[in-house]
């Protein structure tokens, strides 16, 4: 389970995917003989400061996400993490009205218990894919949404406990049931994270469907995911991959070519309204 866990966990983090041009079949792989200069002490200091800043921002977001008590709290959380989770969504994401829409849904789901049904998430995503002409194989079911959420929540707990604290590993954005596992419904900010996964890394569905087929859940296989490792046993993991072609993004590009960027923006705004209104 350990090897498979880290392979899947890496797929959930955007830092682990490095986009590159596909190598042509005729071009043999050449050894990289270039020598990269060592960073200067000043560059190393700035890098360390940036890592610390990212960590502090993530900890603040996690604390706030765990104590949403007012609409203002929800607005602050959306401002802190919503921009990252909504990468590639509506171009008008930065408008006050769009963020307010998500913030109100976040307050309702986090503080008032009005969780967003997983079937609604699946239906809204499938409708969007249908509109932009994405392949049918990337449509999802409510069960697949739940299994993805379960995987993301467990992996965020494990990575957070091991010191990988960033906006992408914040565990408190998830709706959690009395059993300590992903609830049968979502928080609004959590939905943004799920949408990012489905849009940017649709290949994760292969792993999700394998789990569904076997009737497995990460929360049943990984015990005490939030327990920090024993001193001296924690390890860092970084996976660099050539990003495969993304059929969901390719469909969106074709839609823009055929209908214009405004039409795609309208389609994504419709997706968000389907999720967060009503």
XYZ file of N, CA and C in Angstrom:
834
model
N 0.822 -1.204 0.000
C 0.000 0.000 0.000
C 0.862 1.262 0.000
N 2.045 1.209 0.670
C 2.855 2.410 0.812
C 3.278 2.973 -0.542
N 3.805 2.086 -1.434
C 4.227 2.561 -2.737
C 3.074 3.088 -3.552
N 1.956 2.377 -3.542
C 0.793 2.819 -4.305
C 0.250 4.130 -3.738
N 0.276 4.248 -2.406
C -0.225 5.479 -1.799
C 0.547 6.687 -2.290
N 1.865 6.614 -2.242
C 2.658 7.776 -2.622
C 2.566 8.061 -4.113
N 2.381 7.010 -4.921
C 2.206 7.242 -6.357
C 0.914 8.005 -6.612
N -0.166 7.617 -5.935
C -1.431 8.305 -6.106
C -1.396 9.682 -5.459
N -0.771 9.788 -4.279
C -0.732 11.069 -3.580
C -0.007 12.109 -4.410
N 1.064 11.687 -5.081
C 1.795 12.618 -5.936
C 0.905 13.164 -7.038
N 0.009 12.334 -7.535
C -0.877 12.766 -8.624
C -1.883 13.810 -8.175
N -2.073 13.966 -6.877
C -3.034 14.929 -6.371
C -2.430 16.310 -6.175
N -1.112 16.436 -6.346
C -0.453 17.707 -6.087
C 0.049 18.319 -7.381
N -0.311 19.574 -7.667
C 0.122 20.193 -8.915
C 1.623 20.355 -9.002
N 2.326 20.506 -7.874
C 3.771 20.686 -7.915
C 4.461 19.459 -8.477
N 3.765 18.333 -8.452
C 4.376 17.087 -8.891
C 4.231 16.863 -10.390
N 3.599 17.795 -11.089
C 3.434 17.646 -12.524
C 4.179 18.774 -13.217
N 5.184 18.442 -14.000
C 5.951 19.421 -14.737
C 5.620 19.270 -16.210
N 4.938 20.257 -16.777
C 4.534 20.168 -18.177
C 5.756 20.232 -19.082
N 5.700 19.489 -20.190
C 6.786 19.505 -21.166
C 6.228 19.125 -22.522
N 6.958 19.475 -23.562
C 6.551 19.073 -24.894
C 6.737 17.578 -25.042
N 5.861 16.909 -25.766
C 6.021 15.485 -26.003
C 7.229 15.252 -26.901
N 8.030 14.272 -26.577
C 9.193 13.926 -27.377
C 8.738 13.164 -28.607
N 9.264 13.524 -29.754
C 8.891 12.802 -30.971
C 9.513 11.423 -30.950
N 8.851 10.409 -31.545
C 9.370 9.047 -31.505
C 10.756 8.926 -32.135
N 11.064 9.789 -33.127
C 12.326 9.655 -33.825
C 13.502 10.233 -33.042
N 13.218 11.086 -32.067
C 14.300 11.773 -31.366
C 14.760 10.948 -30.186
N 15.986 10.394 -30.240
C 16.476 9.619 -29.109
C 16.739 10.520 -27.914
N 16.582 9.954 -26.751
C 16.804 10.714 -25.538
C 18.301 10.944 -25.351
N 18.679 12.183 -25.179
C 20.070 12.537 -25.001
C 20.360 12.803 -23.527
N 21.530 12.384 -23.067
C 21.863 12.671 -21.676
C 22.019 14.162 -21.459
N 21.585 14.618 -20.334
C 21.683 16.029 -20.007
C 23.055 16.293 -19.399
N 23.923 16.923 -20.183
C 25.287 17.146 -19.749
C 25.507 18.555 -19.212
N 24.465 19.366 -19.220
C 24.629 20.724 -18.734
C 24.831 20.738 -17.231
N 25.694 21.608 -16.807
C 25.925 21.783 -15.380
C 25.215 23.044 -14.929
N 24.338 22.886 -13.951
C 23.587 24.030 -13.459
C 24.361 24.692 -12.329
N 24.411 25.999 -12.337
C 25.167 26.692 -11.288
C 24.522 26.517 -9.929
N 25.359 26.445 -8.923
C 24.842 26.352 -7.560
C 24.191 27.667 -7.179
N 23.030 27.609 -6.499
C 22.400 28.867 -6.073
C 23.278 29.598 -5.074
N 23.200 30.895 -5.142
C 23.978 31.717 -4.219
C 23.345 31.669 -2.830
N 24.087 32.023 -1.799
C 23.498 32.084 -0.442
C 22.265 32.978 -0.385
N 22.268 34.072 -1.167
C 21.113 34.968 -1.162
C 19.898 34.301 -1.797
N 20.128 33.565 -2.890
C 19.030 32.842 -3.539
C 18.476 31.755 -2.628
N 19.347 31.063 -1.922
C 18.903 30.031 -0.993
C 18.105 30.644 0.153
N 18.546 31.811 0.610
C 17.823 32.484 1.692
C 16.428 32.893 1.236
N 16.324 33.430 0.016
C 15.015 33.847 -0.499
C 14.097 32.650 -0.707
N 14.680 31.531 -1.173
C 13.877 30.326 -1.359
C 13.343 29.809 -0.034
N 14.184 29.846 0.988
C 13.754 29.404 2.314
C 12.666 30.318 2.868
N 12.788 31.612 2.629
C 11.772 32.558 3.080
C 10.445 32.314 2.375
N 10.523 31.999 1.073
C 9.297 31.732 0.318
C 8.618 30.466 0.836
N 9.404 29.425 1.106
C 8.820 28.186 1.642
C 8.152 28.442 2.984
N 8.780 29.247 3.799
C 8.197 29.552 5.103
C 6.924 30.370 4.960
N 6.928 31.303 4.002
C 5.729 32.103 3.771
C 4.571 31.236 3.299
N 4.853 30.313 2.378
C 3.820 29.390 1.887
C 3.279 28.558 3.039
N 4.170 28.085 3.882
C 3.768 27.256 5.020
C 2.893 28.047 5.986
N 3.289 29.268 6.304
C 2.523 30.088 7.245
C 1.147 30.419 6.684
N 1.077 30.717 5.393
C -0.222 31.013 4.770
C -1.130 29.790 4.791
N -0.542 28.630 4.554
C -1.335 27.399 4.567
C -1.853 27.107 5.963
N -1.025 27.294 6.977
C -1.453 27.049 8.358
C -2.577 28.001 8.740
N -2.458 29.267 8.340
C -3.515 30.242 8.626
C -4.814 29.852 7.933
N -4.722 29.412 6.679
C -5.913 28.983 5.938
C -6.535 27.759 6.589
N -5.714 26.833 7.038
C -6.226 25.621 7.678
C -6.947 25.948 8.979
N -6.369 26.845 9.763
C -7.016 27.244 11.016
C -8.349 27.934 10.760
N -8.370 28.807 9.771
C -9.620 29.496 9.446
C -10.656 28.515 8.913
N -10.236 27.600 8.042
C -11.173 26.627 7.459
C -11.807 25.748 8.523
N -11.095 25.529 9.619
C -11.629 24.702 10.694
C -12.525 25.439 11.649
N -12.674 26.752 11.477
C -13.482 27.555 12.408
C -14.266 28.627 11.652
N -15.011 28.228 10.638
C -15.862 29.173 9.920
C -17.093 29.461 10.767
N -17.196 30.687 11.253
C -18.309 31.054 12.128
C -19.150 32.200 11.582
N -18.693 32.818 10.510
C -19.425 33.945 9.945
C -19.195 34.009 8.445
N -20.011 34.804 7.788
C -19.843 34.987 6.346
C -18.508 35.660 6.054
N -18.070 36.547 6.934
C -16.772 37.190 6.736
C -15.639 36.163 6.799
N -15.758 35.191 7.694
C -14.747 34.123 7.738
C -14.702 33.385 6.410
N -15.879 33.091 5.873
C -15.936 32.369 4.596
C -15.328 33.207 3.476
N -15.594 34.505 3.490
C -15.012 35.382 2.464
C -13.486 35.374 2.552
N -12.969 35.429 3.769
C -11.510 35.424 3.948
C -10.918 34.122 3.426
N -11.576 33.003 3.702
C -11.061 31.715 3.243
C -11.069 31.640 1.719
N -12.146 32.100 1.108
C -12.218 32.090 -0.357
C -11.109 32.953 -0.944
N -10.838 34.099 -0.321
C -9.759 34.955 -0.804
C -8.393 34.292 -0.632
N -8.231 33.495 0.431
C -6.941 32.884 0.729
C -6.621 31.708 -0.189
N -7.611 30.888 -0.499
C -7.324 29.663 -1.252
C -8.129 29.528 -2.537
N -9.210 30.281 -2.651
C -10.103 30.098 -3.792
C -9.442 30.377 -5.126
N -8.538 31.358 -5.163
C -7.870 31.683 -6.412
C -7.023 30.537 -6.931
N -6.332 29.833 -6.020
C -5.517 28.687 -6.427
C -6.391 27.523 -6.871
N -7.436 27.216 -6.079
C -8.293 26.082 -6.402
C -9.102 26.308 -7.672
N -9.313 27.573 -8.023
C -10.149 27.861 -9.196
C -9.323 28.141 -10.441
N -8.040 27.780 -10.431
C -7.194 27.988 -11.610
C -7.840 27.369 -12.847
N -7.925 28.167 -13.890
C -8.482 27.661 -15.144
C -9.992 27.743 -15.216
N -10.627 28.241 -14.163
C -12.083 28.394 -14.214
C -12.416 29.752 -14.833
N -13.540 30.307 -14.468
C -14.010 31.507 -15.151
C -12.990 32.639 -15.113
N -12.841 33.325 -16.256
C -11.934 34.463 -16.301
C -12.395 35.567 -15.346
N -13.663 35.584 -15.039
C -14.208 36.597 -14.139
C -14.203 36.128 -12.691
N -13.378 35.073 -12.404
C -13.335 34.572 -11.039
C -13.019 35.683 -10.044
N -12.177 36.622 -10.436
C -11.763 37.663 -9.514
C -12.843 38.678 -9.192
N -13.978 38.621 -9.867
C -15.028 39.593 -9.578
C -15.638 39.331 -8.213
N -16.084 40.388 -7.598
C -16.650 40.276 -6.256
C -17.884 39.382 -6.247
N -18.692 39.453 -7.297
C -19.938 38.676 -7.305
C -19.656 37.178 -7.329
N -18.645 36.748 -8.089
C -18.343 35.321 -8.170
C -17.782 34.808 -6.848
N -16.874 35.569 -6.260
C -16.304 35.152 -4.974
C -17.370 35.177 -3.870
N -18.270 36.140 -3.960
C -19.340 36.214 -2.968
C -20.249 34.994 -3.071
N -20.500 34.551 -4.289
C -21.320 33.361 -4.509
C -20.719 32.150 -3.800
N -19.409 31.954 -3.983
C -18.739 30.818 -3.358
C -18.664 30.999 -1.849
N -18.404 32.217 -1.393
C -18.293 32.470 0.046
C -19.604 32.165 0.765
N -20.723 32.548 0.169
C -22.020 32.275 0.801
C -22.287 30.771 0.853
N -21.910 30.075 -0.218
C -22.071 28.620 -0.211
C -21.133 27.968 0.795
N -19.935 28.521 0.954
C -18.987 27.985 1.936
C -19.510 28.186 3.356
N -20.042 29.352 3.652
C -20.599 29.590 4.983
C -21.767 28.649 5.253
N -22.640 28.492 4.264
C -23.800 27.612 4.441
C -23.366 26.166 4.658
N -22.339 25.728 3.946
C -21.912 24.331 4.053
C -21.057 24.088 5.286
N -20.207 25.049 5.651
C -19.278 24.845 6.765
C -19.907 25.160 8.114
N -20.711 26.216 8.184
C -21.245 26.664 9.466
C -22.688 26.228 9.702
N -23.436 26.041 8.630
C -24.851 25.723 8.774
C -25.186 24.295 8.370
N -24.200 23.543 7.919
C -24.428 22.133 7.585
C -25.137 21.877 6.280
N -25.268 22.911 5.426
C -25.947 22.739 4.144
C -24.928 22.262 3.115
N -24.530 20.992 3.226
C -23.507 20.457 2.344
C -24.023 20.330 0.905
N -23.107 20.453 -0.029
C -23.446 20.348 -1.442
C -23.447 18.874 -1.833
N -24.566 18.345 -2.310
C -24.634 16.910 -2.639
C -23.621 16.515 -3.703
N -23.044 15.346 -3.531
C -22.075 14.851 -4.507
C -22.720 14.617 -5.870
N -24.002 14.260 -5.875
C -24.692 14.078 -7.155
C -24.788 15.403 -7.899
N -24.972 16.491 -7.171
C -25.019 17.809 -7.819
C -23.667 18.152 -8.435
N -22.593 17.826 -7.728
C -21.254 18.076 -8.271
C -21.053 17.283 -9.554
N -21.422 16.006 -9.516
C -21.266 15.165 -10.705
C -22.122 15.685 -11.864
N -23.368 16.033 -11.587
C -24.269 16.498 -12.651
C -23.767 17.804 -13.274
N -23.328 18.734 -12.417
C -22.852 20.027 -12.919
C -21.601 19.850 -13.773
N -20.676 18.995 -13.314
C -19.457 18.749 -14.079
C -19.779 18.065 -15.414
N -20.654 17.088 -15.384
C -21.013 16.386 -16.613
C -21.699 17.309 -17.608
N -22.555 18.199 -17.114
C -23.211 19.163 -17.998
C -22.187 20.078 -18.662
N -21.182 20.494 -17.893
C -20.125 21.339 -18.448
C -19.354 20.584 -19.535
N -18.980 19.326 -19.257
C -18.253 18.534 -20.254
C -19.082 18.350 -21.514
N -20.379 18.152 -21.329
C -21.276 17.981 -22.479
C -21.286 19.251 -23.324
N -21.300 20.390 -22.655
C -21.374 21.659 -23.381
C -20.107 21.906 -24.198
N -18.934 21.616 -23.621
C -17.686 21.903 -24.340
C -17.258 20.754 -25.244
N -17.984 19.639 -25.209
C -17.678 18.531 -26.100
C -16.524 17.660 -25.659
N -16.310 17.535 -24.348
C -15.248 16.668 -23.837
C -15.677 15.204 -23.959
N -14.723 14.280 -24.034
C -15.062 12.865 -24.178
C -15.945 12.350 -23.048
N -16.839 11.466 -23.390
C -17.783 10.899 -22.431
C -17.080 10.186 -21.281
N -15.909 9.632 -21.525
C -15.211 8.859 -20.492
C -14.805 9.695 -19.292
N -14.847 11.019 -19.418
C -14.474 11.871 -18.292
C -15.681 12.369 -17.511
N -16.859 11.892 -17.886
C -18.029 12.128 -17.042
C -17.862 11.319 -15.755
N -18.453 11.797 -14.679
C -18.255 11.155 -13.379
C -19.595 10.842 -12.722
N -19.544 9.930 -11.775
C -20.712 9.588 -10.962
C -20.522 10.161 -9.561
N -21.606 10.185 -8.797
C -21.521 10.650 -7.414
C -20.578 9.766 -6.608
N -20.576 8.469 -6.874
C -19.682 7.555 -6.155
C -18.225 7.863 -6.453
N -17.940 8.209 -7.694
C -16.566 8.569 -8.049
C -16.154 9.883 -7.401
N -17.080 10.835 -7.322
C -16.780 12.086 -6.614
C -16.458 11.800 -5.157
N -17.228 10.934 -4.519
C -16.979 10.628 -3.112
C -15.626 9.931 -2.939
N -15.310 9.004 -3.823
C -14.040 8.290 -3.725
C -12.865 9.233 -3.947
N -13.013 10.185 -4.862
C -11.971 11.184 -5.078
C -11.808 12.060 -3.838
N -12.905 12.494 -3.254
C -12.840 13.318 -2.050
C -12.187 12.550 -0.908
N -12.536 11.284 -0.769
C -11.935 10.448 0.266
C -10.421 10.364 0.063
N -9.992 10.163 -1.182
C -8.569 10.082 -1.489
C -7.867 11.407 -1.184
N -8.466 12.512 -1.602
C -7.856 13.819 -1.397
C -7.772 14.155 0.090
N -8.805 13.825 0.847
C -8.795 14.146 2.273
C -7.731 13.343 3.018
N -7.646 12.050 2.734
C -6.641 11.209 3.390
C -5.234 11.678 3.020
N -5.003 11.926 1.738
C -3.666 12.339 1.313
C -3.290 13.686 1.907
N -4.253 14.598 2.033
C -3.940 15.901 2.628
C -3.560 15.754 4.094
N -4.238 14.860 4.816
C -3.880 14.627 6.210
C -2.472 14.057 6.347
N -2.169 13.079 5.509
C -0.848 12.435 5.572
C 0.252 13.434 5.241
N 0.080 14.168 4.139
C 1.104 15.103 3.712
C 1.258 16.253 4.698
N 0.144 16.725 5.232
C 0.184 17.817 6.209
C 0.951 17.380 7.457
N 0.663 16.184 7.933
C 1.331 15.683 9.142
C 2.820 15.494 8.929
N 3.221 15.318 7.674
C 4.633 15.098 7.369
C 5.348 16.365 6.936
N 4.709 17.504 7.146
C 5.364 18.780 6.903
C 5.172 19.377 5.530
N 4.399 18.723 4.659
C 4.129 19.271 3.321
C 2.904 20.175 3.407
N 3.108 21.338 3.971
C 2.000 22.249 4.255
C 1.955 23.359 3.215
N 0.949 23.302 2.381
C 0.737 24.312 1.354
C -0.760 24.426 1.132
N -1.144 25.351 0.258
C -2.563 25.531 -0.017
C -3.187 24.260 -0.579
N -2.369 23.398 -1.198
C -2.894 22.193 -1.830
C -3.062 21.037 -0.854
N -2.574 21.171 0.366
C -2.680 20.071 1.326
C -3.473 20.463 2.567
N -4.199 21.570 2.519
C -4.999 22.008 3.663
C -6.107 20.992 3.937
N -6.099 20.316 5.093
C -7.100 19.268 5.330
C -8.452 19.781 5.824
N -8.493 20.973 6.420
C -9.732 21.431 7.047
C -10.768 21.983 6.087
N -10.488 21.956 4.775
C -11.502 22.423 3.822
C -12.539 21.349 3.548
N -12.304 20.115 3.995
C -13.193 18.998 3.655
C -14.339 18.862 4.646
N -15.498 18.495 4.114
C -16.626 18.150 4.973
C -16.387 16.749 5.513
N -16.437 16.607 6.837
C -16.092 15.349 7.492
C -17.272 14.872 8.327
N -17.557 13.573 8.255
C -18.645 12.995 9.021
C -18.236 12.639 10.432
N -19.186 12.104 11.188
C -18.929 11.733 12.578
C -17.887 10.626 12.695
N -17.691 9.873 11.626
C -16.710 8.787 11.640
C -15.303 9.254 11.290
N -15.140 10.568 11.073
C -13.832 11.102 10.751
C -13.442 10.950 9.295
N -14.370 10.499 8.464
C -14.100 10.324 7.038
C -14.881 11.368 6.237
N -14.575 11.454 4.950
C -15.273 12.403 4.094
C -16.780 12.191 4.193
N -17.500 13.266 4.440
C -18.948 13.197 4.603
C -19.621 12.953 3.251
N -20.892 12.637 3.296
C -21.675 12.441 2.070
C -22.232 13.778 1.594
N -21.346 14.680 1.323
C -21.675 16.029 0.883
C -20.430 16.878 1.007
N -20.389 17.997 0.297
C -19.156 18.774 0.171
C -19.318 20.196 0.692
N -18.202 20.759 1.118
C -18.118 22.187 1.350
C -17.795 22.874 0.034
N -18.110 24.171 -0.059
C -17.958 24.879 -1.329
C -16.503 24.987 -1.764
N -15.604 25.373 -0.852
C -14.196 25.495 -1.210
C -13.633 24.127 -1.602
N -14.098 23.102 -0.933
C -13.690 21.738 -1.284
C -14.097 21.406 -2.720
N -15.267 21.844 -3.127
C -15.731 21.586 -4.489
C -14.791 22.232 -5.506
N -14.291 23.439 -5.197
C -13.345 24.078 -6.098
C -12.099 23.220 -6.281
N -11.641 22.616 -5.183
C -10.478 21.735 -5.257
C -10.772 20.505 -6.112
N -11.966 19.959 -5.973
C -12.363 18.800 -6.781
C -12.431 19.185 -8.260
N -12.991 20.348 -8.553
C -13.065 20.802 -9.937
C -11.671 20.977 -10.530
N -10.751 21.526 -9.734
C -9.378 21.666 -10.218
C -8.811 20.304 -10.606
N -9.057 19.295 -9.770
C -8.537 17.956 -10.041
C -9.121 17.386 -11.325
N -10.430 17.516 -11.484
C -11.097 16.956 -12.659
C -10.702 17.671 -13.945
N -10.458 18.976 -13.848
C -10.106 19.744 -15.034
C -8.636 19.583 -15.390
N -7.761 19.639 -14.379
C -6.325 19.666 -14.647
C -5.701 18.283 -14.725
N -6.258 17.318 -14.013
C -5.680 15.979 -13.964
C -6.763 14.913 -14.138
N -7.478 14.930 -15.262
C -8.573 13.960 -15.447
C -8.097 12.520 -15.445
N -6.788 12.302 -15.664
C -6.255 10.937 -15.646
C -6.368 10.287 -14.277
N -6.616 11.087 -13.222
C -6.775 10.516 -11.887
C -8.007 9.622 -11.822
N -8.939 9.802 -12.773
C -10.157 8.992 -12.763
C -9.863 7.508 -12.954
N -8.776 7.180 -13.612
C -8.413 5.768 -13.774
C -8.177 5.115 -12.416
N -7.459 5.812 -11.530
C -7.213 5.290 -10.187
C -8.487 5.273 -9.356
N -9.300 6.319 -9.514
C -10.558 6.397 -8.775
C -11.473 5.232 -9.154
N -11.567 4.942 -10.434
C -12.460 3.872 -10.883
C -11.948 2.505 -10.481
N -10.647 2.362 -10.369
C -10.095 1.111 -9.862
C -10.520 0.891 -8.410
N -10.476 1.961 -7.620
C -10.907 1.852 -6.230
C -12.395 1.523 -6.143
N -13.203 2.198 -6.974
C -14.645 1.945 -6.968
C -14.926 0.498 -7.365
N -14.231 0.019 -8.387
C -14.446 -1.351 -8.860
C -14.122 -2.375 -7.776
N -13.082 -2.105 -6.999
C -12.667 -3.022 -5.942
C -13.407 -2.789 -4.624
N -14.221 -1.723 -4.582
C -14.924 -1.410 -3.344
C -13.991 -0.942 -2.249
N -12.913 -0.255 -2.629
C -11.911 0.189 -1.655
C -11.983 1.694 -1.444
N -11.585 2.116 -0.267
C -11.466 3.540 0.057
C -10.147 3.745 0.789
N -9.502 4.834 0.500
C -8.241 5.123 1.191
C -8.441 5.244 2.696
N -9.580 5.785 3.097
C -9.824 5.975 4.526
C -9.919 4.653 5.265
N -10.177 3.564 4.560
C -10.190 2.239 5.178
C -8.798 1.607 5.176
N -7.943 2.063 4.264
C -6.631 1.443 4.122
C -5.518 2.185 4.853
N -5.669 3.492 5.012
C -4.641 4.299 5.675
C -5.120 4.626 7.084
N -4.483 4.040 8.068
C -4.882 4.234 9.451
C -4.154 5.448 10.047
N -4.894 6.221 10.832
C -4.333 7.400 11.504
C -3.565 8.302 10.536
N -4.214 8.771 9.467
C -3.489 9.566 8.466
C -2.940 10.881 8.995
N -3.554 11.436 10.037
C -3.087 12.723 10.560
C -2.037 12.576 11.651
N -1.618 11.336 11.936
C -0.605 11.115 12.965
C 0.770 11.424 12.400
N 1.527 12.320 13.034
C 2.871 12.629 12.532
C 3.763 11.399 12.582
N 4.707 11.287 11.661
C 5.612 10.136 11.673
C 6.566 10.203 12.856
N 7.108 9.066 13.214
C 8.095 9.034 14.291
C 9.321 9.842 13.876
N 9.997 10.478 14.833
C 11.182 11.282 14.506
C 12.196 10.475 13.700
N 12.664 11.092 12.610
C 13.679 10.444 11.793
C 13.137 9.526 10.721
N 11.799 9.361 10.665
C 11.230 8.437 9.678
C 10.531 9.150 8.535
N 10.287 10.449 8.658
C 9.593 11.185 7.599
C 10.479 11.300 6.376
N 9.878 11.175 5.213
C 10.598 11.273 3.964
C 9.901 12.278 3.055
N 10.674 12.923 2.226
C 10.113 13.841 1.247
C 9.914 13.125 -0.072
N 8.876 13.506 -0.795
C 8.571 12.879 -2.078
C 8.325 13.962 -3.105
N 8.964 13.850 -4.245
C 8.732 14.769 -5.348
C 8.783 13.974 -6.641
N 7.711 14.009 -7.387
C 7.626 13.249 -8.629
C 7.531 14.211 -9.798
N 8.446 14.109 -10.724
C 8.415 14.931 -11.931
C 7.934 14.060 -13.084
N 6.939 14.544 -13.818
C 6.377 13.772 -14.907
C 6.143 14.661 -16.112
N 6.180 14.049 -17.279
C 5.725 14.742 -18.471
C 4.207 14.665 -18.489
N 3.566 15.831 -18.479
C 2.111 15.848 -18.419
C 1.522 15.269 -19.705
N 0.643 14.274 -19.588
C 0.029 13.705 -20.799
C -0.973 14.691 -21.382
N -1.368 14.484 -22.629
C -2.395 15.345 -23.209
C -3.650 15.337 -22.332
N -4.242 16.493 -22.173
C -5.402 16.638 -21.303
C -6.651 16.828 -22.162
N -7.455 15.775 -22.349
C -8.628 15.873 -23.232
C -9.654 16.896 -22.762
N -9.756 17.121 -21.462
C -10.720 18.104 -20.958
C -10.302 19.506 -21.362
N -9.022 19.834 -21.188
C -8.542 21.148 -21.598
C -8.576 21.299 -23.113
N -8.239 20.228 -23.827
C -8.263 20.295 -25.279
C -9.671 20.579 -25.798
N -10.672 19.982 -25.149
C -12.061 20.248 -25.536
C -12.411 21.710 -25.291
N -11.924 22.256 -24.163
C -12.188 23.665 -23.860
C -11.531 24.573 -24.900
N -10.306 24.239 -25.339
C -9.632 25.036 -26.362
C -10.423 25.009 -27.668
N -10.902 23.828 -28.042
C -11.698 23.736 -29.275
C -12.973 24.564 -29.159
N -13.569 24.532 -27.971
C -14.802 25.293 -27.749
C -14.540 26.795 -27.926
N -13.379 27.246 -27.426
C -13.017 28.652 -27.592
C -12.821 28.972 -29.074
N -12.143 28.078 -29.798
C -11.917 28.302 -31.234
C -13.237 28.421 -31.995
N -14.226 27.622 -31.585
C -15.495 27.580 -32.306
C -16.485 28.646 -31.847
N -16.442 28.984 -30.565
C -17.477 29.866 -30.010
C -16.943 31.129 -29.351
N -15.635 31.181 -29.121
C -15.053 32.364 -28.494
C -14.849 32.194 -26.995
N -13.919 32.979 -26.451
C -13.588 32.891 -25.028
C -14.771 33.280 -24.144
N -15.578 34.215 -24.615
C -16.729 34.634 -23.812
C -17.704 33.479 -23.600
N -17.869 32.649 -24.609
C -18.781 31.511 -24.485
C -18.264 30.507 -23.463
N -16.950 30.254 -23.457
C -16.390 29.337 -22.458
C -16.532 29.915 -21.064
N -16.271 31.198 -20.939
C -16.420 31.849 -19.640
C -17.848 31.720 -19.148
N -18.804 31.887 -20.054
C -20.217 31.757 -19.694
C -20.529 30.326 -19.264
N -19.944 29.343 -19.947
C -20.178 27.940 -19.596
C -19.642 27.633 -18.200
N -18.478 28.170 -17.865
C -17.889 27.905 -16.548
C -18.653 28.639 -15.455
N -19.101 29.844 -15.753
C -19.932 30.555 -14.787
C -21.225 29.773 -14.533
N -21.770 29.177 -15.587
C -22.965 28.347 -15.415
C -22.672 27.140 -14.542
N -21.503 26.538 -14.716
C -21.092 25.420 -13.862
C -21.062 25.836 -12.398
N -20.441 26.974 -12.107
C -20.338 27.424 -10.714
C -21.707 27.775 -10.135
N -22.555 28.371 -10.921
C -23.895 28.714 -10.425
C -24.718 27.446 -10.174
N -24.581 26.446 -11.050
C -25.273 25.172 -10.820
C -24.860 24.550 -9.485
N -23.591 24.765 -9.124
C -23.072 24.161 -7.894
C -23.431 24.953 -6.652
N -23.385 26.276 -6.728
C -23.415 27.083 -5.517
C -24.680 27.900 -5.323
N -25.628 27.807 -6.221
C -26.895 28.530 -6.067
C -28.005 27.531 -5.820
N -28.800 27.780 -4.813
C -29.952 26.919 -4.556
C -29.667 25.822 -3.566
